[in-house]
Coordinates of C-alpha atoms and ligand atoms in Angstrom, one line a residue:
X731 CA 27.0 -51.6 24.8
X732 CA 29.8 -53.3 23.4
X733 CA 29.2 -52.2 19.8
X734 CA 29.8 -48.3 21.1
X735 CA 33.9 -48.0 20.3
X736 CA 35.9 -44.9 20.5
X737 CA 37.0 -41.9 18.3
X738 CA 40.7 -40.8 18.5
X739 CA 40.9 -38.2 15.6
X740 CA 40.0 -35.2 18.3
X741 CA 42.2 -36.1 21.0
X742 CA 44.4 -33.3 21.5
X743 CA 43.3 -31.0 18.8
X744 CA 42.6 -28.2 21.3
X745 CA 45.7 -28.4 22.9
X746 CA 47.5 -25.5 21.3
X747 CA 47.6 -22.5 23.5
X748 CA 47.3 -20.2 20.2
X749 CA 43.4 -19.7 19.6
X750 CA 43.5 -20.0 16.2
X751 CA 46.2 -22.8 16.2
X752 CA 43.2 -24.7 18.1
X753 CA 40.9 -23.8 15.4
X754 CA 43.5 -25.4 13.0
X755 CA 44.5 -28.2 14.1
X756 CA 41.2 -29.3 15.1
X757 CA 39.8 -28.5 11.5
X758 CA 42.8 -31.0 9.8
X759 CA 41.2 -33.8 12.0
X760 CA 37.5 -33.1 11.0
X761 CA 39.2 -33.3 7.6
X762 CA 40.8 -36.7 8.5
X763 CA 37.7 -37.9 10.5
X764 CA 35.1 -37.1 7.1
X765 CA 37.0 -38.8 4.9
X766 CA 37.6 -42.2 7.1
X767 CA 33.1 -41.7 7.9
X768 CA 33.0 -41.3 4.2
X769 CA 34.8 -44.6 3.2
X770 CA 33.0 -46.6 5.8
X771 CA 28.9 -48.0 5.6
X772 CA 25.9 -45.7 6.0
X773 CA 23.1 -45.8 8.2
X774 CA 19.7 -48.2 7.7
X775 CA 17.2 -45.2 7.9
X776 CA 17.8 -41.2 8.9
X777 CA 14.8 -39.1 8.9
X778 CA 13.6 -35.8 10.2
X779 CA 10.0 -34.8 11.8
X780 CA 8.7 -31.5 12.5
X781 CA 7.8 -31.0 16.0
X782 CA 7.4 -27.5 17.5
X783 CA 7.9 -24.2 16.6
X784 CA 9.2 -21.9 19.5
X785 CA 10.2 -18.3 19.9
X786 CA 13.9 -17.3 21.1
X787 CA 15.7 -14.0 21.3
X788 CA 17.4 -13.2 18.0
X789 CA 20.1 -11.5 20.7
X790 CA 20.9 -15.2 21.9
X791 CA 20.8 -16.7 18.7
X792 CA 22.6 -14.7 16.6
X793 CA 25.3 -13.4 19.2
X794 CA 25.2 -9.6 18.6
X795 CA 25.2 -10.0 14.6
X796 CA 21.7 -9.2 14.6
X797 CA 21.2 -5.3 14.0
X798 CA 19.2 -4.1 17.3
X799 CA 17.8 -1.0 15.7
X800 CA 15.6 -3.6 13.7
X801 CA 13.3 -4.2 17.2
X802 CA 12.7 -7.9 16.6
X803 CA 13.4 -8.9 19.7
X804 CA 12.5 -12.8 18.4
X805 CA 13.6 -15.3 15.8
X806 CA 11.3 -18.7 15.4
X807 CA 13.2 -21.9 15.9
X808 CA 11.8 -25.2 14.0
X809 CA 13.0 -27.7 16.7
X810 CA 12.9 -31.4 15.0
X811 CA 12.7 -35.3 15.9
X812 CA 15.7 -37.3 14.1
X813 CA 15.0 -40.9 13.8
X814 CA 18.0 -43.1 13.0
X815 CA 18.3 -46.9 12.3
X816 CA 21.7 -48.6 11.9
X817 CA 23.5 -51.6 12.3
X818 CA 25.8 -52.8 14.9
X819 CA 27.8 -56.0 16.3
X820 CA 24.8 -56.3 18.6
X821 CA 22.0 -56.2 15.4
X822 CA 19.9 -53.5 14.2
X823 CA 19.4 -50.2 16.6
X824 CA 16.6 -47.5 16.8
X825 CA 18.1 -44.0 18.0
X826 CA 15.7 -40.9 18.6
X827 CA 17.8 -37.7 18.3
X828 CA 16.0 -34.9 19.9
X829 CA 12.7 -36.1 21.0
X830 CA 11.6 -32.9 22.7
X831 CA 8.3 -33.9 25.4
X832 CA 5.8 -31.7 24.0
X833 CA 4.5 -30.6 27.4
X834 CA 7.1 -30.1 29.7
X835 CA 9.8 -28.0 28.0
X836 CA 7.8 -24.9 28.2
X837 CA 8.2 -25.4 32.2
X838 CA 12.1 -24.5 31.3
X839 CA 12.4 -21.1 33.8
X840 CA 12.8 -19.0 31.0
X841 CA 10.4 -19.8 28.9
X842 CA 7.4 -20.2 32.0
X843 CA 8.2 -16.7 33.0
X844 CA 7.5 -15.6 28.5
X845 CA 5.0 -17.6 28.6
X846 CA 3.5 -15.8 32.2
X847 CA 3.8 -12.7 30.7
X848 CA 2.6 -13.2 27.1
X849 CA -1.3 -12.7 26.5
X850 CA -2.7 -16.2 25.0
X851 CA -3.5 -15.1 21.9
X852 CA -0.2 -14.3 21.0
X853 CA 1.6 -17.6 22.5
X854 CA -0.8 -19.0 19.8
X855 CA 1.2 -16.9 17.3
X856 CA 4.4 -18.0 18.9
X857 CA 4.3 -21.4 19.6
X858 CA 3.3 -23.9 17.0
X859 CA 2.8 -27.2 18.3
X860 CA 2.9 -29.9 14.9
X861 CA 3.5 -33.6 16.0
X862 CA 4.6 -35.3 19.2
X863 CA 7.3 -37.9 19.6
X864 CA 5.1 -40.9 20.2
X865 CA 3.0 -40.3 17.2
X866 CA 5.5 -39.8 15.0
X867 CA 6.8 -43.1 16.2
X868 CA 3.7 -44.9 15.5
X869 CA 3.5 -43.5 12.5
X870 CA 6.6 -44.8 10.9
X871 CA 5.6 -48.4 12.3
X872 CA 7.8 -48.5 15.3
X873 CA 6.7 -49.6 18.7
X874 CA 7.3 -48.0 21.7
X875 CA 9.7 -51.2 22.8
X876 CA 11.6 -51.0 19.6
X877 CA 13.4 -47.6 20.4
X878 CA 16.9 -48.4 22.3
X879 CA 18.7 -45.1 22.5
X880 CA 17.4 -41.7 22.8
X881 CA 19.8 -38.3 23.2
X882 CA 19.9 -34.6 22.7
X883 CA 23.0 -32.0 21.5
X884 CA 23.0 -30.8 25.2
X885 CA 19.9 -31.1 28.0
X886 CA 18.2 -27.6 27.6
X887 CA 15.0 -27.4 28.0
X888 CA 14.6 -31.3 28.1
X889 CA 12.5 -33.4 30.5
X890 CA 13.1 -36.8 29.9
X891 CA 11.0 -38.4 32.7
X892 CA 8.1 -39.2 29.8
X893 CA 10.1 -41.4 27.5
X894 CA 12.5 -43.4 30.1
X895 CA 10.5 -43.6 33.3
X896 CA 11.0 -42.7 36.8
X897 CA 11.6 -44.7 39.8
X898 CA 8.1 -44.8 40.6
X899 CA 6.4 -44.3 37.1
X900 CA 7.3 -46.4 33.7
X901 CA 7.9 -44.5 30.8
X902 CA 6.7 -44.2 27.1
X903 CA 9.8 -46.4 25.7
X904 CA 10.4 -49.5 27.9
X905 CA 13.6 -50.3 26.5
X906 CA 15.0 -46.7 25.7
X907 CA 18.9 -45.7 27.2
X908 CA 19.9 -41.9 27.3
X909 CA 23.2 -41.3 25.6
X910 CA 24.6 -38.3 27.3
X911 CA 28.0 -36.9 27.4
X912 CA 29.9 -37.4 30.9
X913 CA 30.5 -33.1 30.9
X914 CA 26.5 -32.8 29.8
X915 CA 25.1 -34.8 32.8
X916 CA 27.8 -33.6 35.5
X917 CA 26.3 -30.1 34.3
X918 CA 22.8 -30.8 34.4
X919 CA 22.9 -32.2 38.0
X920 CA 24.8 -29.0 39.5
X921 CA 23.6 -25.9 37.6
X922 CA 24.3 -22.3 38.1
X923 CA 21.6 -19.8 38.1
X924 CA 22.2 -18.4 34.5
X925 CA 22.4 -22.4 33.3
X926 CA 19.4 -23.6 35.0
X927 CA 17.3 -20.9 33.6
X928 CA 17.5 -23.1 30.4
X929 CA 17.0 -26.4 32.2
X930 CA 13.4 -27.9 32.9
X931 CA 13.5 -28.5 36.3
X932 CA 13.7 -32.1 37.7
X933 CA 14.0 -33.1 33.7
X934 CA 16.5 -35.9 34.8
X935 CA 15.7 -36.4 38.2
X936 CA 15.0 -40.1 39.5
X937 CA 15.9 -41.8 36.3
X938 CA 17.3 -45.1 37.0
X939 CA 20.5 -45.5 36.6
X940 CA 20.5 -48.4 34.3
X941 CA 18.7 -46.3 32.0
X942 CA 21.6 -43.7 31.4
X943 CA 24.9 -44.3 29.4
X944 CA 27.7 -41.4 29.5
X945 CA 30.1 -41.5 27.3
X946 CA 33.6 -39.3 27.4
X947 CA 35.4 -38.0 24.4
X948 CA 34.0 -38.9 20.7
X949 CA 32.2 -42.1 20.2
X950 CA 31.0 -44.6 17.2
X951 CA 27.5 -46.0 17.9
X952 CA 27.4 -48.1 15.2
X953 CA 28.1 -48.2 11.4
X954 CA 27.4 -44.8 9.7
X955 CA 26.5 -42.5 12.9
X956 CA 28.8 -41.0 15.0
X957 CA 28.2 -38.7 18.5
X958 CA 31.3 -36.1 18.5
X959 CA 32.2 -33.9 21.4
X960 CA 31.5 -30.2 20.3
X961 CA 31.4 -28.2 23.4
X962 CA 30.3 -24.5 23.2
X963 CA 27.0 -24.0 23.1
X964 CA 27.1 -25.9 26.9
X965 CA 30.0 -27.4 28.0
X966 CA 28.9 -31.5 27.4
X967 CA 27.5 -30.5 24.1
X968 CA 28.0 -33.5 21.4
X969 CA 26.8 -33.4 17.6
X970 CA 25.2 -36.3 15.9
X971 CA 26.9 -37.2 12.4
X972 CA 25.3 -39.4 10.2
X973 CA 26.7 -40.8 6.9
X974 CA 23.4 -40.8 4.2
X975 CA 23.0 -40.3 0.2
X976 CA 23.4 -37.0 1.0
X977 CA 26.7 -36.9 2.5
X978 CA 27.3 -36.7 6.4
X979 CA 24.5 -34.8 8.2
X980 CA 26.1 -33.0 11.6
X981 CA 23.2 -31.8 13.9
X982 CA 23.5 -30.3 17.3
X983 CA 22.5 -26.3 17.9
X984 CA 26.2 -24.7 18.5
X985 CA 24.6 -22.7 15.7
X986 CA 20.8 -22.2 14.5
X987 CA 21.0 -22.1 10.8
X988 CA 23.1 -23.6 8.1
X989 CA 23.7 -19.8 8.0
X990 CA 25.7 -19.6 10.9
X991 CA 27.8 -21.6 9.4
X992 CA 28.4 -19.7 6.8
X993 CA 27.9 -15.8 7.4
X994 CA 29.2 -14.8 4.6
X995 CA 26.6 -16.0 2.4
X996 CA 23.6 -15.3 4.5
X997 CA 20.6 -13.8 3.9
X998 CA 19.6 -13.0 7.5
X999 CA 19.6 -9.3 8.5
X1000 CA 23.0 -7.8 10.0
X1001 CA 25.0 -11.8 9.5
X1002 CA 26.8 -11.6 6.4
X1003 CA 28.0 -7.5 7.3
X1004 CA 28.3 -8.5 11.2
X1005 CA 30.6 -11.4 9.6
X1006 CA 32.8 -9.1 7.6
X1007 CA 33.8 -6.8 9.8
X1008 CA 34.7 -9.0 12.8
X1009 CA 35.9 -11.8 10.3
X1010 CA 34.4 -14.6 12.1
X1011 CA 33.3 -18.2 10.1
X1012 CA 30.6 -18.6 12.3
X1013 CA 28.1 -17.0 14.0
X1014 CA 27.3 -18.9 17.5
X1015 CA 24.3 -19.6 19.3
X1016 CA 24.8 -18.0 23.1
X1017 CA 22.1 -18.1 25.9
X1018 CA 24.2 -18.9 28.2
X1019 CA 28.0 -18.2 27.2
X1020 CA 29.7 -21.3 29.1
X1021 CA 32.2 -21.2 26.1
X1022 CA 32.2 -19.5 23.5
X1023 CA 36.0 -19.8 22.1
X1024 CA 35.1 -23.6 22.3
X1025 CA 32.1 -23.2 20.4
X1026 CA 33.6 -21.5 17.5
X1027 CA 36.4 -24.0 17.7
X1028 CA 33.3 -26.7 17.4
X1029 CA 31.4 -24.5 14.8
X1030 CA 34.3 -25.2 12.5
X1031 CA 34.6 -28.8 13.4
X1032 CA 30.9 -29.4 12.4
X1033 CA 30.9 -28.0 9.4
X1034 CA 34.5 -29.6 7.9
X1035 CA 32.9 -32.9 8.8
X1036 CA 29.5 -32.0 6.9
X1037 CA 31.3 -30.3 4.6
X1038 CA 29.4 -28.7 1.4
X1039 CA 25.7 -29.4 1.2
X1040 CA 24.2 -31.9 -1.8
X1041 CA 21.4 -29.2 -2.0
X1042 CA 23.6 -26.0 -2.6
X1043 CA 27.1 -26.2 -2.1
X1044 CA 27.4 -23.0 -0.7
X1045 CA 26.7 -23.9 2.7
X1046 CA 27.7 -27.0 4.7
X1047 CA 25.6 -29.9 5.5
X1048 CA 25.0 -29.1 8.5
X1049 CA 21.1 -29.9 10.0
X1050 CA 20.6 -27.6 13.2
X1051 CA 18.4 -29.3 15.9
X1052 CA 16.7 -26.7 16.2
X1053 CA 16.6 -24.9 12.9
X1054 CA 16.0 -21.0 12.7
X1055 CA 12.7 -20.7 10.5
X1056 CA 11.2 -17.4 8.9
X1057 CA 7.8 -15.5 9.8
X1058 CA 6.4 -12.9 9.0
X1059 CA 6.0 -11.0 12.2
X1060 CA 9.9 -11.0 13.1
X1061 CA 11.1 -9.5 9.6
X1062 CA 14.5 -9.8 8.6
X1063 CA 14.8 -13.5 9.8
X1064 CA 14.6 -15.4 6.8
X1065 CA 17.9 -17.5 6.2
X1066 CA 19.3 -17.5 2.8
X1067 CA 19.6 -21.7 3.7
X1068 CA 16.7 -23.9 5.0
X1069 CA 17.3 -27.8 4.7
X1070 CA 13.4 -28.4 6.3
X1071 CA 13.6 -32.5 5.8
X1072 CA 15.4 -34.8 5.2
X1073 CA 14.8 -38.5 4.3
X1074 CA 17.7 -41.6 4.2
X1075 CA 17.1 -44.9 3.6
X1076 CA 13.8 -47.1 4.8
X1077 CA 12.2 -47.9 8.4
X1078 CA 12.5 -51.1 9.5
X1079 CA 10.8 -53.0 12.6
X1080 CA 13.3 -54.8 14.6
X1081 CA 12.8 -58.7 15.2
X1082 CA 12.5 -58.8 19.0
Ligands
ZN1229 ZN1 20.4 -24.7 24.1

């Protein structure tokens, strides 16, 4: 993996013992990082897919900003494939970002026990299933053998057994390497109770090691797309940034709506107040807590990379894996911000 090379404008930017001096210093380098990602190529293809729509506890997702005398005890997540072609000293590679296996997440602890206790009708109401990974990839006129990397903002709720194989079983993408941070994969493999609620179990268990690459710190993958350390939201968090028409995309799930990024302007009931009075940036996204100074810290770092969004300038650019969605049976969660899709560039089949 020799075209992977490291990213030195983070190192150090959380050094400050002052939280705020943190926040700072690490927003000049995201300042300094977008504009050097700016001057320098963008990626072949970048384009998102609809996969499943899932419940999740507006208490989690929108850290106490949420007014709890509203009763909505749920907010609808719009969790999304990213497929991402760029080029590289080795030739052209295929990245899946996010391929969520559209059976086995719901065996995550915390969502088996909902789903236990929730009559079926209304898990049909819940949980929309759309598209699955493999047909999506078809689709677009890849083959299974033409996909190099897959990753994920952090391993919640993720089994990948499916794409890369087991020991014993051969898996969906025969050529397919997981890019996970060092801190994300220490993590999954020693969780503590309130962590592994929100890990499938045995998602990463007998994976051959040839099929895994960790990488520390911030890393370049190739020209145009970027995988930068955010920690918050768990501790090995990193956020995919990819340079498009449209500016620099930042994806990971530190927060759950271009909203959160900026509260101020938010539609969603109890942010933009909630925001005000505490005088917080960001609103973060905390199931489990690991971090949350760091994920404010991050929050901020996300959003000066994306900077302001092509679509309305208001809010950044910021594409949240999982992106909170509106319906009509949890009122009140309708983000002033959706970004839905987004399209780069043209699929191509690698020569093999
Ligand atoms: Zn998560």
């Amino acid at each position: 993996m020799s075209h992977i090379t490291p990213i030195r404008h983070f190192e150090g930017s959380r050094k400050a013992l002052g939280q705020m001096a943190r926040v700072e210093d690490t927003r000049a380098a995201a300042e300094s990082f977008r504009k050097d990602m700016l001057a320098g190529p963008k990626v072949k293809y970048y384009e998102s897919f609809n996969l499943v729509r899932v419940p999740y506890p507006t208490r989690y997702g929108l850290r106490n900003a949420f007014p709890r005398e509203r009763v909505v005890e749920f907010l609808h997540l719009q969790n999304r494939l990213f497929v991402v072609q760029f080029e590289t000293t080795e030739g052209l590679k295929t990245l899946l970002m996010s391929p969520s296996d559209h059976e086995r997440n719901g065996e995550t602890p915390y969502f088996r026990r909902l789903q236990d206790t929730t009559p079926e009708i209304m898990q049909r109401v819940f949980v929309l299933r759309q598209d699955t990974v493999p047909d999506i990839v078809a689709r677009i006129g890849l083959r299974p053998e033409d996909i190099d990397y897959i990753s994920y903002d952090h391993l919640h709720t993720q089994d990948v057994r499916r794409w890369l194989g087991t020991r014993h079983q051969p898996g969906v993408f025969p050529n397919a390497k997981l890019l996970v941070h060092e801190r994300e994969w220490a993590s999954a493999l020693d969780l503590n109770p309130y962590q592994a609620d929100w890990y499938c179990p045995n998602g990463i268990a007998d994976i051959p090691a040839d099929r895994i690459v960790r990488f520390e710190g911030d890393i370049m993958l190739g020209e145009g797309v970027a995988l930068i350390h955010t920690p918050g939201h768990t501790e090995g968090n990193h956020s995919l940034v990819v340079h498009t028409d449209e500016g620099l995309w930042v994806t990971s799930e530190n927060g759950i709506s271009a909203d959160a990024y900026a509260p101020l302007q938010s539609t969603i009931a109890g942010v933009a107040k909630y925001a005000r009075t505490i005088g917080t940036e960001v609103i973060i996204n905390g199931n489990t807590l690991e971090n949350s100074i760091d994920q404010y810290i991050s929050m901020v770092q996300e959003k000066t990379i994306a900077g302001p969004s092509m679509r309305d300038p208001r809010f950044p650019n910021v594409f949240t894996s999982s992106e909170m969605t509106p319906a009509w049976f949890s009122p009140g969660t309708k983000p002033a911000f959706l970004v839905n899709k987004a399209v780069h560039g043209k699929v191509s089949r690698p020569s093999r």
